[in-house]
């Protein structure tokens, strides 16, 4: 079991759909992260939020829109995705932004997204 | 952050020690070495990290060479549930990113 909860576990969407991925943690962590993982590849960083503010966007296309409503929640809004965006989307959190400390990341088990 | 070299795959017999090497010859003085693993269909799991001293916790031991150019993660008594991809990741406090390399796919066999 993981202390970072992601929903849904699986999602199938068409290229014209709008959907959202959700991530929740109740460990009091103030930094949250989105990673994308293609099959048989390592995870790649997409976004970092620190104290509910976006601190890093790794040149992610605008069809991915992150949102951090509060320190426990992180959303990823999806719109007009392409089939090549199919991947496992991982959320993580840490006590503080890893750039400021050595606190490790805690990952959820991800949402497996398929774009048709 | 430093680049890493890990063997793409390794086998280990159940009950034996698994020794996973990582080369990070370009590591800088303020970079810690983190180890994570990813079991199939799960998110990455933090194992251990260290700077220059050897470290041990309930999951594993981390041995870092004196010159800090390489490290070894040791699972003292591997079980079938330790089958996973193991990632060695140098990181310093100045960077926000945890950058995953290729990792080592460890297969623990009965």
PDB file of C-alpha atoms in Angstrom:
ATOM      1  CA  UNK A   1       0.000   0.000   0.000  1.00  0.00           C
ATOM      2  CA  UNK A   2       1.121   3.535  -0.638  1.00  0.00           C
ATOM      3  CA  UNK A   3       0.335   6.724   1.277  1.00  0.00           C
ATOM      4  CA  UNK A   4      -0.121   8.612  -1.982  1.00  0.00           C
ATOM      5  CA  UNK A   5      -3.465   7.747  -3.549  1.00  0.00           C
ATOM      6  CA  UNK A   6      -4.098   8.176  -7.264  1.00  0.00           C
ATOM      7  CA  UNK A   7      -7.428   7.904  -9.031  1.00  0.00           C
ATOM      8  CA  UNK A   8      -8.497   6.443 -11.312  1.00  0.00           C
ATOM      9  CA  UNK A   9      -6.182   3.431 -11.588  1.00  0.00           C
ATOM     10  CA  UNK A  10      -6.990   3.057 -15.286  1.00  0.00           C
ATOM     11  CA  UNK A  11      -8.404   5.551 -17.782  1.00  0.00           C
ATOM     12  CA  UNK A  12      -9.282   5.221 -21.459  1.00  0.00           C
ATOM     13  CA  UNK A  13     -10.089   8.438 -23.290  1.00  0.00           C
ATOM     14  CA  UNK A  14     -10.593   9.646 -26.817  1.00  0.00           C
ATOM     15  CA  UNK A  15      -8.568  12.429 -28.360  1.00  0.00           C
ATOM     16  CA  UNK A  16     -11.434  14.918 -28.005  1.00  0.00           C
ATOM     17  CA  UNK A  17     -12.217  14.117 -24.380  1.00  0.00           C
ATOM     18  CA  UNK A  18     -11.428  16.140 -21.270  1.00  0.00           C
ATOM     19  CA  UNK A  19     -10.493  14.167 -18.184  1.00  0.00           C
ATOM     20  CA  UNK A  20      -8.632  14.697 -14.917  1.00  0.00           C
ATOM     21  CA  UNK A  21      -6.234  12.608 -12.894  1.00  0.00           C
ATOM     22  CA  UNK A  22      -6.269  13.034  -9.128  1.00  0.00           C
ATOM     23  CA  UNK A  23      -3.645  12.572  -6.457  1.00  0.00           C
ATOM     24  CA  UNK A  24      -4.034  12.874  -2.694  1.00  0.00           C
ATOM     25  CA  UNK A  25      -1.671  12.595   0.264  1.00  0.00           C
ATOM     26  CA  UNK A  26      -2.228  13.183   3.968  1.00  0.00           C
ATOM     27  CA  UNK A  27       1.378  13.070   5.163  1.00  0.00           C
ATOM     28  CA  UNK A  28       1.646  16.853   5.500  1.00  0.00           C
ATOM     29  CA  UNK A  29       4.004  17.030   2.536  1.00  0.00           C
ATOM     30  CA  UNK A  30       4.319  20.461   0.912  1.00  0.00           C
ATOM     31  CA  UNK A  31       5.855  19.400  -2.404  1.00  0.00           C
ATOM     32  CA  UNK A  32       4.051  17.350  -5.043  1.00  0.00           C
ATOM     33  CA  UNK A  33       5.166  16.015  -8.397  1.00  0.00           C
ATOM     34  CA  UNK A  34       3.805  14.570 -11.642  1.00  0.00           C
ATOM     35  CA  UNK A  35       5.894  12.031 -13.569  1.00  0.00           C
ATOM     36  CA  UNK A  36       5.143  10.261 -16.854  1.00  0.00           C
ATOM     37  CA  UNK A  37       6.372   6.733 -17.554  1.00  0.00           C
ATOM     38  CA  UNK A  38       6.214   5.064 -20.941  1.00  0.00           C
ATOM     39  CA  UNK A  39       6.374   1.287 -21.167  1.00  0.00           C
ATOM     40  CA  UNK A  40       9.793  -0.178 -20.276  1.00  0.00           C
ATOM     41  CA  UNK A  41      11.225   3.331 -19.710  1.00  0.00           C
ATOM     42  CA  UNK A  42      12.139   5.175 -16.490  1.00  0.00           C
ATOM     43  CA  UNK A  43       9.800   7.844 -15.087  1.00  0.00           C
ATOM     44  CA  UNK A  44      10.239  11.374 -16.468  1.00  0.00           C
ATOM     45  CA  UNK A  45       9.468  14.510 -14.469  1.00  0.00           C
ATOM     46  CA  UNK A  46       6.628  16.708 -15.749  1.00  0.00           C
ATOM     47  CA  UNK A  47       5.731  19.206 -12.998  1.00  0.00           C
ATOM     48  CA  UNK A  48       6.741  20.169  -9.468  1.00  0.00           C
ATOM     49  CA  UNK A  49       4.558  22.071  -7.005  1.00  0.00           C
ATOM     50  CA  UNK A  50       6.067  23.587  -3.889  1.00  0.00           C
ATOM     51  CA  UNK A  51       3.745  25.089  -1.268  1.00  0.00           C
ATOM     52  CA  UNK A  52       0.870  24.924  -3.774  1.00  0.00           C
ATOM     53  CA  UNK A  53       2.764  26.934  -6.385  1.00  0.00           C
ATOM     54  CA  UNK A  54       4.103  25.555  -9.654  1.00  0.00           C
ATOM     55  CA  UNK A  55       7.895  25.616  -9.418  1.00  0.00           C
ATOM     56  CA  UNK A  56       8.923  23.443 -12.370  1.00  0.00           C
ATOM     57  CA  UNK A  57       7.308  22.726 -15.738  1.00  0.00           C
ATOM     58  CA  UNK A  58       9.562  20.472 -17.815  1.00  0.00           C
ATOM     59  CA  UNK A  59       8.376  21.949 -21.119  1.00  0.00           C
ATOM     60  CA  UNK A  60       5.214  19.877 -20.985  1.00  0.00           C
ATOM     61  CA  UNK A  61       2.661  20.542 -23.778  1.00  0.00           C
ATOM     62  CA  UNK A  62      -0.296  22.688 -22.773  1.00  0.00           C
ATOM     63  CA  UNK A  63      -2.724  19.805 -23.303  1.00  0.00           C
ATOM     64  CA  UNK A  64      -1.544  18.769 -19.823  1.00  0.00           C
ATOM     65  CA  UNK A  65      -2.646  21.281 -17.182  1.00  0.00           C
ATOM     66  CA  UNK A  66      -1.681  20.743 -13.530  1.00  0.00           C
ATOM     67  CA  UNK A  67      -3.549  22.156 -10.575  1.00  0.00           C
ATOM     68  CA  UNK A  68      -2.816  22.115  -6.851  1.00  0.00           C
ATOM     69  CA  UNK A  69      -5.988  23.211  -4.995  1.00  0.00           C
ATOM     70  CA  UNK A  70      -4.391  22.662  -1.595  1.00  0.00           C
ATOM     71  CA  UNK A  71      -1.372  21.026  -0.039  1.00  0.00           C
ATOM     72  CA  UNK A  72      -2.994  17.573  -0.003  1.00  0.00           C
ATOM     73  CA  UNK A  73      -4.357  17.471  -3.541  1.00  0.00           C
ATOM     74  CA  UNK A  74      -2.822  17.507  -6.994  1.00  0.00           C
ATOM     75  CA  UNK A  75      -4.741  17.255 -10.238  1.00  0.00           C
ATOM     76  CA  UNK A  76      -3.675  16.805 -13.839  1.00  0.00           C
ATOM     77  CA  UNK A  77      -6.243  18.021 -16.357  1.00  0.00           C
ATOM     78  CA  UNK A  78      -6.087  16.388 -19.771  1.00  0.00           C
ATOM     79  CA  UNK A  79      -7.484  17.797 -23.001  1.00  0.00           C
ATOM     80  CA  UNK A  80      -7.003  16.909 -26.662  1.00  0.00           C
ATOM     81  CA  UNK A  81      -4.418  14.235 -25.961  1.00  0.00           C
ATOM     82  CA  UNK A  82      -2.682  12.155 -28.607  1.00  0.00           C
ATOM     83  CA  UNK A  83      -2.248   8.362 -28.672  1.00  0.00           C
ATOM     84  CA  UNK A  84       1.460   8.832 -27.902  1.00  0.00           C
ATOM     85  CA  UNK A  85       0.449  10.350 -24.553  1.00  0.00           C
ATOM     86  CA  UNK A  86      -0.626   6.886 -23.429  1.00  0.00           C
ATOM     87  CA  UNK A  87       1.517   6.098 -20.379  1.00  0.00           C
ATOM     88  CA  UNK A  88       1.565   5.531 -16.647  1.00  0.00           C
ATOM     89  CA  UNK A  89       1.174   8.867 -14.846  1.00  0.00           C
ATOM     90  CA  UNK A  90       2.770   8.892 -11.419  1.00  0.00           C
ATOM     91  CA  UNK A  91       2.200  11.338  -8.601  1.00  0.00           C
ATOM     92  CA  UNK A  92       4.702  11.816  -5.776  1.00  0.00           C
ATOM     93  CA  UNK A  93       5.079  13.963  -2.693  1.00  0.00           C
ATOM     94  CA  UNK A  94       7.891  14.934  -0.337  1.00  0.00           C
ATOM     95  CA  UNK A  95       8.170  16.719   2.991  1.00  0.00           C
ATOM     96  CA  UNK A  96       9.552  19.796   1.312  1.00  0.00           C
ATOM     97  CA  UNK A  97      10.734  20.544  -2.175  1.00  0.00           C
ATOM     98  CA  UNK A  98      13.639  18.131  -2.851  1.00  0.00           C
ATOM     99  CA  UNK A  99      15.639  21.080  -4.039  1.00  0.00           C
ATOM    100  CA  UNK A 100      15.751  22.329  -0.470  1.00  0.00           C
ATOM    101  CA  UNK A 101      16.303  19.137   1.471  1.00  0.00           C
ATOM    102  CA  UNK A 102      17.077  15.444   1.220  1.00  0.00           C
ATOM    103  CA  UNK A 103      13.575  14.235   1.992  1.00  0.00           C
ATOM    104  CA  UNK A 104      12.750  11.282  -0.295  1.00  0.00           C
ATOM    105  CA  UNK A 105       9.816  11.150  -2.675  1.00  0.00           C
ATOM    106  CA  UNK A 106       6.798   8.987  -1.914  1.00  0.00           C
ATOM    107  CA  UNK A 107       5.085   7.741  -5.058  1.00  0.00           C
ATOM    108  CA  UNK A 108       1.559   6.594  -5.768  1.00  0.00           C
ATOM    109  CA  UNK A 109       0.913   3.550  -7.952  1.00  0.00           C
ATOM    110  CA  UNK A 110      -0.080   5.679 -10.890  1.00  0.00           C
ATOM    111  CA  UNK A 111      -2.904   6.033 -13.372  1.00  0.00           C
ATOM    112  CA  UNK A 112      -2.523   3.964 -16.523  1.00  0.00           C
ATOM    113  CA  UNK A 113      -3.826   6.155 -19.331  1.00  0.00           C
ATOM    114  CA  UNK A 114      -4.753   4.946 -22.784  1.00  0.00           C
ATOM    115  CA  UNK A 115      -5.624   7.506 -25.472  1.00  0.00           C
ATOM    116  CA  UNK A 116      -7.578   6.112 -28.398  1.00  0.00           C
TER     117      UNK A 116
ATOM    118  CA  UNK B   1      23.322  15.853 -11.656  1.00  0.00           C
ATOM    119  CA  UNK B   2      25.818  13.056 -12.302  1.00  0.00           C
ATOM    120  CA  UNK B   3      25.239  10.360 -14.900  1.00  0.00           C
ATOM    121  CA  UNK B   4      24.984   6.756 -13.728  1.00  0.00           C
ATOM    122  CA  UNK B   5      25.812   3.345 -15.166  1.00  0.00           C
ATOM    123  CA  UNK B   6      23.973   0.274 -13.910  1.00  0.00           C
ATOM    124  CA  UNK B   7      23.890  -3.243 -15.362  1.00  0.00           C
ATOM    125  CA  UNK B   8      20.596  -3.637 -17.241  1.00  0.00           C
ATOM    126  CA  UNK B   9      19.731  -6.916 -15.529  1.00  0.00           C
ATOM    127  CA  UNK B  10      20.835  -9.281 -12.760  1.00  0.00           C
ATOM    128  CA  UNK B  11      19.670 -12.569 -11.308  1.00  0.00           C
ATOM    129  CA  UNK B  12      19.817 -13.605  -7.666  1.00  0.00           C
ATOM    130  CA  UNK B  13      18.863 -16.819  -5.884  1.00  0.00           C
ATOM    131  CA  UNK B  14      16.180 -16.508  -3.236  1.00  0.00           C
ATOM    132  CA  UNK B  15      17.694 -16.202   0.240  1.00  0.00           C
ATOM    133  CA  UNK B  16      21.061 -15.021  -1.052  1.00  0.00           C
ATOM    134  CA  UNK B  17      22.397 -11.483  -0.888  1.00  0.00           C
ATOM    135  CA  UNK B  18      21.723  -9.295  -3.917  1.00  0.00           C
ATOM    136  CA  UNK B  19      24.518  -6.810  -4.653  1.00  0.00           C
ATOM    137  CA  UNK B  20      23.499  -4.124  -7.136  1.00  0.00           C
ATOM    138  CA  UNK B  21      26.326  -1.906  -8.398  1.00  0.00           C
ATOM    139  CA  UNK B  22      26.118   1.660  -9.655  1.00  0.00           C
ATOM    140  CA  UNK B  23      28.838   3.727 -11.231  1.00  0.00           C
ATOM    141  CA  UNK B  24      28.545   7.504 -10.768  1.00  0.00           C
ATOM    142  CA  UNK B  25      32.083   8.644 -11.555  1.00  0.00           C
ATOM    143  CA  UNK B  26      31.052  12.256 -12.271  1.00  0.00           C
ATOM    144  CA  UNK B  27      29.290  12.726  -8.932  1.00  0.00           C
ATOM    145  CA  UNK B  28      30.001  16.057  -7.263  1.00  0.00           C
ATOM    146  CA  UNK B  29      30.781  16.613  -3.600  1.00  0.00           C
ATOM    147  CA  UNK B  30      27.298  17.743  -2.606  1.00  0.00           C
ATOM    148  CA  UNK B  31      25.354  15.032  -4.423  1.00  0.00           C
ATOM    149  CA  UNK B  32      23.685  12.314  -2.425  1.00  0.00           C
ATOM    150  CA  UNK B  33      23.109   8.847  -3.884  1.00  0.00           C
ATOM    151  CA  UNK B  34      19.476   7.720  -3.733  1.00  0.00           C
ATOM    152  CA  UNK B  35      18.182   4.231  -4.455  1.00  0.00           C
ATOM    153  CA  UNK B  36      14.607   3.507  -5.459  1.00  0.00           C
ATOM    154  CA  UNK B  37      12.963   0.384  -6.791  1.00  0.00           C
ATOM    155  CA  UNK B  38       9.878  -0.177  -8.908  1.00  0.00           C
ATOM    156  CA  UNK B  39       7.978  -3.410  -8.645  1.00  0.00           C
ATOM    157  CA  UNK B  40       5.872  -4.274 -11.671  1.00  0.00           C
ATOM    158  CA  UNK B  41       2.656  -2.222 -11.905  1.00  0.00           C
ATOM    159  CA  UNK B  42       3.561  -0.099  -8.887  1.00  0.00           C
ATOM    160  CA  UNK B  43       5.099   3.332  -8.339  1.00  0.00           C
ATOM    161  CA  UNK B  44       8.778   3.704  -7.402  1.00  0.00           C
ATOM    162  CA  UNK B  45       9.583   3.002  -3.756  1.00  0.00           C
ATOM    163  CA  UNK B  46      12.317   4.798  -1.810  1.00  0.00           C
ATOM    164  CA  UNK B  47      14.928   2.411  -0.376  1.00  0.00           C
ATOM    165  CA  UNK B  48      17.868   4.352   1.039  1.00  0.00           C
ATOM    166  CA  UNK B  49      20.219   7.280   0.428  1.00  0.00           C
ATOM    167  CA  UNK B  50      23.692   8.370   1.514  1.00  0.00           C
ATOM    168  CA  UNK B  51      26.422  10.943   0.961  1.00  0.00           C
ATOM    169  CA  UNK B  52      29.742   9.307   1.828  1.00  0.00           C
ATOM    170  CA  UNK B  53      29.202   7.050   4.834  1.00  0.00           C
ATOM    171  CA  UNK B  54      27.741   3.576   4.509  1.00  0.00           C
ATOM    172  CA  UNK B  55      24.087   3.440   5.450  1.00  0.00           C
ATOM    173  CA  UNK B  56      21.768   0.668   6.609  1.00  0.00           C
ATOM    174  CA  UNK B  57      18.047   0.506   7.220  1.00  0.00           C
ATOM    175  CA  UNK B  58      15.415  -2.199   7.489  1.00  0.00           C
ATOM    176  CA  UNK B  59      15.345  -2.699   3.726  1.00  0.00           C
ATOM    177  CA  UNK B  60      18.949  -2.593   2.599  1.00  0.00           C
ATOM    178  CA  UNK B  61      22.540  -1.459   3.056  1.00  0.00           C
ATOM    179  CA  UNK B  62      24.305   1.126   0.938  1.00  0.00           C
ATOM    180  CA  UNK B  63      28.054   0.937   0.480  1.00  0.00           C
ATOM    181  CA  UNK B  64      29.691   4.010  -1.072  1.00  0.00           C
ATOM    182  CA  UNK B  65      33.338   3.835  -2.142  1.00  0.00           C
ATOM    183  CA  UNK B  66      35.785   6.247  -0.534  1.00  0.00           C
ATOM    184  CA  UNK B  67      36.171   8.214  -3.783  1.00  0.00           C
ATOM    185  CA  UNK B  68      32.340   8.233  -4.114  1.00  0.00           C
ATOM    186  CA  UNK B  69      32.539   7.204  -7.762  1.00  0.00           C
ATOM    187  CA  UNK B  70      30.498   4.079  -7.218  1.00  0.00           C
ATOM    188  CA  UNK B  71      28.104   2.490  -4.766  1.00  0.00           C
ATOM    189  CA  UNK B  72      26.501  -0.886  -4.113  1.00  0.00           C
ATOM    190  CA  UNK B  73      23.030  -1.566  -2.819  1.00  0.00           C
ATOM    191  CA  UNK B  74      22.862  -4.780  -0.800  1.00  0.00           C
ATOM    192  CA  UNK B  75      19.665  -6.704  -0.142  1.00  0.00           C
ATOM    193  CA  UNK B  76      20.943  -9.149   2.486  1.00  0.00           C
ATOM    194  CA  UNK B  77      18.420 -11.970   1.986  1.00  0.00           C
ATOM    195  CA  UNK B  78      16.597 -11.513  -1.305  1.00  0.00           C
ATOM    196  CA  UNK B  79      13.030 -12.772  -1.608  1.00  0.00           C
ATOM    197  CA  UNK B  80      10.815 -13.234  -4.659  1.00  0.00           C
ATOM    198  CA  UNK B  81       9.081  -9.963  -3.710  1.00  0.00           C
ATOM    199  CA  UNK B  82      12.368  -8.103  -4.264  1.00  0.00           C
ATOM    200  CA  UNK B  83      12.074  -8.708  -8.020  1.00  0.00           C
ATOM    201  CA  UNK B  84      11.958  -5.159  -9.402  1.00  0.00           C
ATOM    202  CA  UNK B  85      13.835  -2.477 -11.337  1.00  0.00           C
ATOM    203  CA  UNK B  86      16.368  -0.759  -9.059  1.00  0.00           C
ATOM    204  CA  UNK B  87      17.364   2.831  -9.772  1.00  0.00           C
ATOM    205  CA  UNK B  88      20.507   4.583  -8.521  1.00  0.00           C
ATOM    206  CA  UNK B  89      20.037   8.372  -8.603  1.00  0.00           C
ATOM    207  CA  UNK B  90      22.603  11.024  -7.618  1.00  0.00           C
ATOM    208  CA  UNK B  91      20.971  14.272  -6.527  1.00  0.00           C
ATOM    209  CA  UNK B  92      22.092  17.521  -4.972  1.00  0.00           C
ATOM    210  CA  UNK B  93      20.107  20.020  -2.962  1.00  0.00           C
ATOM    211  CA  UNK B  94      20.242  22.599  -5.736  1.00  0.00           C
ATOM    212  CA  UNK B  95      18.103  20.558  -8.091  1.00  0.00           C
ATOM    213  CA  UNK B  96      14.405  19.935  -7.794  1.00  0.00           C
ATOM    214  CA  UNK B  97      14.465  17.017 -10.156  1.00  0.00           C
ATOM    215  CA  UNK B  98      14.845  13.344  -9.358  1.00  0.00           C
ATOM    216  CA  UNK B  99      16.143  12.062 -12.699  1.00  0.00           C
ATOM    217  CA  UNK B 100      15.739   8.333 -13.268  1.00  0.00           C
ATOM    218  CA  UNK B 101      18.245   6.445 -15.435  1.00  0.00           C
ATOM    219  CA  UNK B 102      17.809   3.008 -16.944  1.00  0.00           C
ATOM    220  CA  UNK B 103      18.093   1.040 -13.698  1.00  0.00           C
ATOM    221  CA  UNK B 104      18.839  -2.638 -13.096  1.00  0.00           C
ATOM    222  CA  UNK B 105      16.134  -5.252 -13.508  1.00  0.00           C
ATOM    223  CA  UNK B 106      16.703  -7.702 -10.628  1.00  0.00           C
ATOM    224  CA  UNK B 107      15.121 -11.110 -10.969  1.00  0.00           C
ATOM    225  CA  UNK B 108      15.065 -13.162  -7.769  1.00  0.00           C
ATOM    226  CA  UNK B 109      14.681 -16.842  -8.590  1.00  0.00           C
ATOM    227  CA  UNK B 110      13.566 -19.738  -6.361  1.00  0.00           C
TER     228      UNK B 110
END
